[in-house]
XYZ file of C-alpha atoms in Angstrom:
53
model
C -0.110 -0.010 -0.031
C 1.602 3.350 -0.720
C 2.028 5.617 1.780
C -0.268 8.345 0.664
C -2.977 6.139 1.180
C -2.068 5.172 4.580
C -1.786 8.575 5.617
C -4.884 9.333 4.359
C -6.798 6.275 5.782
C -5.292 7.424 9.189
C -6.627 10.727 8.784
C -9.929 9.852 7.879
C -9.988 7.525 10.602
C -9.047 10.500 13.162
C -11.684 12.979 11.571
C -14.485 10.428 11.961
C -13.328 9.433 15.977
C -12.971 13.361 16.815
C -16.494 13.734 15.066
C -18.373 10.793 17.183
C -16.391 11.623 20.590
C -16.835 15.520 20.570
C -19.594 16.537 18.072
C -20.118 19.925 20.074
C -16.049 20.566 19.351
C -15.843 19.449 15.785
C -18.868 21.700 15.099
C -17.133 24.585 16.658
C -13.758 23.976 14.446
C -15.884 23.641 11.452
C -17.524 27.146 11.971
C -14.436 28.411 12.686
C -13.159 26.874 9.255
C -15.761 28.428 7.409
C -15.569 31.707 8.921
C -12.111 31.882 7.646
C -13.118 30.982 4.232
C -15.507 33.627 4.505
C -13.265 36.105 5.707
C -10.550 35.292 2.953
C -13.232 35.498 0.192
C -14.287 38.971 1.194
C -11.139 40.052 1.531
C -10.239 39.158 -2.217
C -13.211 40.782 -3.499
C -12.386 43.943 -1.518
C -9.188 43.682 -3.116
C -10.677 43.421 -6.340
C -12.795 46.026 -6.132
C -9.880 48.346 -4.961
C -7.964 47.509 -7.853
C -10.582 48.092 -10.632
C -11.744 51.365 -8.713
């Protein structure tokens, strides 16, 4: 088995274990991740607006 597949399987198992054992904490982490993505998208939009203006 290639090393990349083994690492991927371990990561998936770890994520599933974390979600099952602590769903509230997992939800908080997902929310923080989406807020970060949202802020990044807003910043890129603002940069493009300033660039065009």
